[in-house]
Amino acid sequence: MNMHKYEKIWLLFGTATLLIFLIVVGISAFYMGNQPPSCAVTLNPEKVHATAPFDDPGLKKIGDNEYQLTVVASAFNYDVGTDDKIVQIPKGATVHFNATTTDVVHGFELAGTNVNMMLEPGYISTYTNTFNKAGKHTLLCNEYCGTGHHLMSATIEVVE
Ligand code: CUA
């Protein structure tokens, strides 16, 4: 079978492009250690409960209308600092989410908002969101993490 000259050129071009892409991604991920931007800060996954702020999960006021919510995820639970797993946030407040996991990869999705992170062992995931509407948001795990995956949830309640 004879290949047309241009066919060969484009086949070579396509292969070369793919190789360059894989080399660039490979160097970035494995040699330079780049991670998705939401988890740039690291911690020892075995010492989560002894590392601030994760030694004391929950909501803390850090400024005028500004809060930090620290969450520790584990199979199959979100520790948000309350026994009923409900966190109340005043309407209009800006919340800085700080989350990590003690075991496997978990998701961190706050339904009805833009808060959507992946929690990886050894990394701190952060996201900032302002809550301008009153109502309830369910925090749920969107990465399959085992038999109790569907049981992982907590509630963020924005109150007037
Ligand atoms: Cu945690 Cu799915």
PDB file of C-alpha atoms and ligand atoms in Angstrom:
ATOM      1  CA  MET A   1       0.000   0.000   0.000  1.00  0.00           C
ATOM      2  CA  ASN A   2       1.280   3.405  -0.905  1.00  0.00           C
ATOM      3  CA  MET A   3       0.830   6.320   1.453  1.00  0.00           C
ATOM      4  CA  HIS A   4       0.457   9.741   0.019  1.00  0.00           C
ATOM      5  CA  LYS A   5       3.308  12.097   0.890  1.00  0.00           C
ATOM      6  CA  TYR A   6       1.067  14.544   2.766  1.00  0.00           C
ATOM      7  CA  GLU A   7      -0.516  11.686   4.683  1.00  0.00           C
ATOM      8  CA  LYS A   8       2.910  10.696   5.971  1.00  0.00           C
ATOM      9  CA  ILE A   9       3.771  14.262   6.914  1.00  0.00           C
ATOM     10  CA  TRP A  10       0.549  14.725   8.891  1.00  0.00           C
ATOM     11  CA  LEU A  11       0.865  11.345  10.569  1.00  0.00           C
ATOM     12  CA  LEU A  12       4.382  12.282  11.668  1.00  0.00           C
ATOM     13  CA  PHE A  13       3.183  15.732  12.775  1.00  0.00           C
ATOM     14  CA  GLY A  14       0.355  14.205  14.858  1.00  0.00           C
ATOM     15  CA  THR A  15       2.656  11.678  16.514  1.00  0.00           C
ATOM     16  CA  ALA A  16       5.278  14.328  17.269  1.00  0.00           C
ATOM     17  CA  THR A  17       2.659  16.662  18.805  1.00  0.00           C
ATOM     18  CA  LEU A  18       1.381  13.884  21.057  1.00  0.00           C
ATOM     19  CA  LEU A  19       4.924  13.007  22.164  1.00  0.00           C
ATOM     20  CA  ILE A  20       5.795  16.627  22.948  1.00  0.00           C
ATOM     21  CA  PHE A  21       2.563  16.964  24.967  1.00  0.00           C
ATOM     22  CA  LEU A  22       3.282  13.805  26.982  1.00  0.00           C
ATOM     23  CA  ILE A  23       6.894  14.866  27.635  1.00  0.00           C
ATOM     24  CA  VAL A  24       5.817  18.336  28.833  1.00  0.00           C
ATOM     25  CA  VAL A  25       3.089  16.909  31.117  1.00  0.00           C
ATOM     26  CA  GLY A  26       5.470  14.211  32.376  1.00  0.00           C
ATOM     27  CA  ILE A  27       8.251  16.659  33.248  1.00  0.00           C
ATOM     28  CA  SER A  28       5.774  19.027  34.886  1.00  0.00           C
ATOM     29  CA  ALA A  29       4.045  16.355  36.995  1.00  0.00           C
ATOM     30  CA  PHE A  30       6.846  13.966  37.924  1.00  0.00           C
ATOM     31  CA  TYR A  31      10.081  15.970  37.654  1.00  0.00           C
ATOM     32  CA  MET A  32       8.842  19.404  38.798  1.00  0.00           C
ATOM     33  CA  GLY A  33       6.137  17.931  41.075  1.00  0.00           C
ATOM     34  CA  ASN A  34       3.324  20.193  39.853  1.00  0.00           C
ATOM     35  CA  GLN A  35      -0.166  19.536  41.236  1.00  0.00           C
ATOM     36  CA  PRO A  36      -3.570  21.030  40.492  1.00  0.00           C
ATOM     37  CA  PRO A  37      -3.648  24.614  41.865  1.00  0.00           C
ATOM     38  CA  SER A  38      -6.208  23.892  44.595  1.00  0.00           C
ATOM     39  CA  CYS A  39      -3.766  21.663  46.496  1.00  0.00           C
ATOM     40  CA  ALA A  40      -0.442  23.465  46.454  1.00  0.00           C
ATOM     41  CA  VAL A  41       0.154  23.178  50.201  1.00  0.00           C
ATOM     42  CA  THR A  42       1.304  19.907  51.716  1.00  0.00           C
ATOM     43  CA  LEU A  43       1.119  18.272  55.143  1.00  0.00           C
ATOM     44  CA  ASN A  44       1.965  14.900  56.629  1.00  0.00           C
ATOM     45  CA  PRO A  45      -1.155  12.763  56.012  1.00  0.00           C
ATOM     46  CA  GLU A  46      -0.377  10.645  59.070  1.00  0.00           C
ATOM     47  CA  LYS A  47      -0.330  13.658  61.377  1.00  0.00           C
ATOM     48  CA  VAL A  48      -3.445  15.490  60.178  1.00  0.00           C
ATOM     49  CA  HIS A  49      -5.038  15.542  63.639  1.00  0.00           C
ATOM     50  CA  ALA A  50      -1.875  17.060  65.120  1.00  0.00           C
ATOM     51  CA  THR A  51      -1.390  19.686  62.403  1.00  0.00           C
ATOM     52  CA  ALA A  52      -3.024  23.119  62.668  1.00  0.00           C
ATOM     53  CA  PRO A  53      -5.673  24.021  61.686  1.00  0.00           C
ATOM     54  CA  PHE A  54      -6.811  20.404  61.267  1.00  0.00           C
ATOM     55  CA  ASP A  55      -6.278  19.627  64.956  1.00  0.00           C
ATOM     56  CA  ASP A  56      -9.416  21.709  65.581  1.00  0.00           C
ATOM     57  CA  PRO A  57     -11.893  21.414  62.670  1.00  0.00           C
ATOM     58  CA  GLY A  58     -14.847  23.749  62.359  1.00  0.00           C
ATOM     59  CA  LEU A  59     -15.857  27.329  61.667  1.00  0.00           C
ATOM     60  CA  LYS A  60     -13.783  30.224  62.959  1.00  0.00           C
ATOM     61  CA  LYS A  61     -14.403  33.926  62.584  1.00  0.00           C
ATOM     62  CA  ILE A  62     -11.248  35.540  61.224  1.00  0.00           C
ATOM     63  CA  GLY A  63     -12.536  38.987  60.284  1.00  0.00           C
ATOM     64  CA  ASP A  64     -15.489  41.190  59.608  1.00  0.00           C
ATOM     65  CA  ASN A  65     -17.936  38.855  57.839  1.00  0.00           C
ATOM     66  CA  GLU A  66     -15.045  36.509  57.119  1.00  0.00           C
ATOM     67  CA  TYR A  67     -14.672  32.927  58.285  1.00  0.00           C
ATOM     68  CA  GLN A  68     -12.409  29.951  57.938  1.00  0.00           C
ATOM     69  CA  LEU A  69     -13.989  26.515  57.758  1.00  0.00           C
ATOM     70  CA  THR A  70     -11.608  23.659  58.418  1.00  0.00           C
ATOM     71  CA  VAL A  71     -12.767  20.212  57.342  1.00  0.00           C
ATOM     72  CA  VAL A  72     -11.092  16.834  57.830  1.00  0.00           C
ATOM     73  CA  ALA A  73     -12.376  14.138  55.490  1.00  0.00           C
ATOM     74  CA  SER A  74     -11.925  10.441  56.142  1.00  0.00           C
ATOM     75  CA  ALA A  75     -13.674   7.241  55.091  1.00  0.00           C
ATOM     76  CA  PHE A  76     -16.605   7.879  55.465  1.00  0.00           C
ATOM     77  CA  ASN A  77     -17.038  11.154  57.235  1.00  0.00           C
ATOM     78  CA  TYR A  78     -16.560  14.914  57.096  1.00  0.00           C
ATOM     79  CA  ASP A  79     -15.425  16.374  60.381  1.00  0.00           C
ATOM     80  CA  VAL A  80     -16.761  19.935  60.306  1.00  0.00           C
ATOM     81  CA  GLY A  81     -16.442  20.485  64.046  1.00  0.00           C
ATOM     82  CA  THR A  82     -20.087  19.908  65.011  1.00  0.00           C
ATOM     83  CA  ASP A  83     -21.791  16.712  66.216  1.00  0.00           C
ATOM     84  CA  ASP A  84     -24.799  17.122  63.908  1.00  0.00           C
ATOM     85  CA  LYS A  85     -22.535  17.949  60.932  1.00  0.00           C
ATOM     86  CA  ILE A  86     -24.394  21.211  60.337  1.00  0.00           C
ATOM     87  CA  VAL A  87     -22.412  24.435  60.013  1.00  0.00           C
ATOM     88  CA  GLN A  88     -24.287  27.722  60.158  1.00  0.00           C
ATOM     89  CA  ILE A  89     -22.920  30.659  58.227  1.00  0.00           C
ATOM     90  CA  PRO A  90     -24.384  34.176  58.297  1.00  0.00           C
ATOM     91  CA  LYS A  91     -25.711  35.395  54.946  1.00  0.00           C
ATOM     92  CA  GLY A  92     -23.173  37.552  53.098  1.00  0.00           C
ATOM     93  CA  ALA A  93     -20.181  35.944  54.779  1.00  0.00           C
ATOM     94  CA  THR A  94     -17.010  35.008  52.943  1.00  0.00           C
ATOM     95  CA  VAL A  95     -15.770  31.561  53.860  1.00  0.00           C
ATOM     96  CA  HIS A  96     -12.279  30.228  53.260  1.00  0.00           C
ATOM     97  CA  PHE A  97     -12.520  26.439  53.025  1.00  0.00           C
ATOM     98  CA  ASN A  98      -9.502  24.482  54.196  1.00  0.00           C
ATOM     99  CA  ALA A  99      -9.763  20.741  53.739  1.00  0.00           C
ATOM    100  CA  THR A 100      -7.705  17.607  53.688  1.00  0.00           C
ATOM    101  CA  THR A 101      -8.091  13.844  54.015  1.00  0.00           C
ATOM    102  CA  THR A 102      -6.556  11.395  56.467  1.00  0.00           C
ATOM    103  CA  ASP A 103      -6.797   8.361  54.200  1.00  0.00           C
ATOM    104  CA  VAL A 104      -7.869   8.080  50.581  1.00  0.00           C
ATOM    105  CA  VAL A 105      -8.915  10.569  47.908  1.00  0.00           C
ATOM    106  CA  HIS A 106     -12.280  12.184  48.642  1.00  0.00           C
ATOM    107  CA  GLY A 107     -14.355  14.772  46.827  1.00  0.00           C
ATOM    108  CA  PHE A 108     -15.511  18.042  48.357  1.00  0.00           C
ATOM    109  CA  GLU A 109     -18.505  19.403  46.514  1.00  0.00           C
ATOM    110  CA  LEU A 110     -20.860  21.935  47.997  1.00  0.00           C
ATOM    111  CA  ALA A 111     -24.062  21.504  46.026  1.00  0.00           C
ATOM    112  CA  GLY A 112     -25.430  24.690  44.492  1.00  0.00           C
ATOM    113  CA  THR A 113     -22.114  26.570  44.745  1.00  0.00           C
ATOM    114  CA  ASN A 114     -18.820  26.712  42.857  1.00  0.00           C
ATOM    115  CA  VAL A 115     -17.035  24.931  45.717  1.00  0.00           C
ATOM    116  CA  ASN A 116     -15.747  21.710  44.169  1.00  0.00           C
ATOM    117  CA  MET A 117     -12.406  20.278  45.165  1.00  0.00           C
ATOM    118  CA  MET A 118     -10.528  17.016  45.229  1.00  0.00           C
ATOM    119  CA  LEU A 119      -8.965  16.070  48.559  1.00  0.00           C
ATOM    120  CA  GLU A 120      -5.721  14.141  48.288  1.00  0.00           C
ATOM    121  CA  PRO A 121      -3.744  12.637  51.176  1.00  0.00           C
ATOM    122  CA  GLY A 122      -0.826  14.932  51.983  1.00  0.00           C
ATOM    123  CA  TYR A 123      -2.350  18.025  50.393  1.00  0.00           C
ATOM    124  CA  ILE A 124      -4.409  20.926  51.697  1.00  0.00           C
ATOM    125  CA  SER A 125      -7.203  22.005  49.370  1.00  0.00           C
ATOM    126  CA  THR A 126      -8.522  25.553  49.667  1.00  0.00           C
ATOM    127  CA  TYR A 127     -11.362  27.507  48.149  1.00  0.00           C
ATOM    128  CA  THR A 128     -13.018  30.813  48.997  1.00  0.00           C
ATOM    129  CA  ASN A 129     -16.709  31.435  48.525  1.00  0.00           C
ATOM    130  CA  THR A 130     -19.113  34.212  49.516  1.00  0.00           C
ATOM    131  CA  PHE A 131     -22.622  33.121  50.464  1.00  0.00           C
ATOM    132  CA  ASN A 132     -25.137  35.766  49.417  1.00  0.00           C
ATOM    133  CA  LYS A 133     -28.302  33.668  49.557  1.00  0.00           C
ATOM    134  CA  ALA A 134     -29.874  32.029  52.571  1.00  0.00           C
ATOM    135  CA  GLY A 135     -30.450  28.287  52.347  1.00  0.00           C
ATOM    136  CA  LYS A 136     -28.981  24.859  52.830  1.00  0.00           C
ATOM    137  CA  HIS A 137     -26.094  23.381  50.879  1.00  0.00           C
ATOM    138  CA  THR A 138     -25.125  19.740  51.078  1.00  0.00           C
ATOM    139  CA  LEU A 139     -21.450  18.933  51.261  1.00  0.00           C
ATOM    140  CA  LEU A 140     -20.891  15.684  49.426  1.00  0.00           C
ATOM    141  CA  CYS A 141     -18.149  13.394  48.220  1.00  0.00           C
ATOM    142  CA  ASN A 142     -17.930  13.125  44.444  1.00  0.00           C
ATOM    143  CA  GLU A 143     -14.948  10.771  44.238  1.00  0.00           C
ATOM    144  CA  TYR A 144     -15.725   7.101  44.800  1.00  0.00           C
ATOM    145  CA  CYS A 145     -13.853   6.190  47.998  1.00  0.00           C
ATOM    146  CA  GLY A 146     -15.286   2.832  49.123  1.00  0.00           C
ATOM    147  CA  THR A 147     -18.379   1.131  50.481  1.00  0.00           C
ATOM    148  CA  GLY A 148     -19.509   4.126  52.570  1.00  0.00           C
ATOM    149  CA  HIS A 149     -18.931   6.696  49.823  1.00  0.00           C
ATOM    150  CA  HIS A 150     -22.618   7.630  49.619  1.00  0.00           C
ATOM    151  CA  LEU A 151     -22.750   8.192  53.391  1.00  0.00           C
ATOM    152  CA  MET A 152     -20.280  11.065  53.314  1.00  0.00           C
ATOM    153  CA  SER A 153     -22.110  14.331  53.801  1.00  0.00           C
ATOM    154  CA  ALA A 154     -22.468  17.441  55.902  1.00  0.00           C
ATOM    155  CA  THR A 155     -24.645  20.546  55.679  1.00  0.00           C
ATOM    156  CA  ILE A 156     -23.752  24.197  55.302  1.00  0.00           C
ATOM    157  CA  GLU A 157     -26.678  26.374  56.302  1.00  0.00           C
ATOM    158  CA  VAL A 158     -26.646  30.018  55.284  1.00  0.00           C
ATOM    159  CA  VAL A 159     -28.825  31.908  57.752  1.00  0.00           C
ATOM    160  CA  GLU A 160     -30.309  35.437  57.614  1.00  0.00           C
TER     161      GLU A 160
HETATM  162 CU1  CUA B   1     -15.394  10.001  50.167  1.00  0.00          CU
HETATM  163 CU2  CUA B   1     -16.488   9.202  48.245  1.00  0.00          CU
END
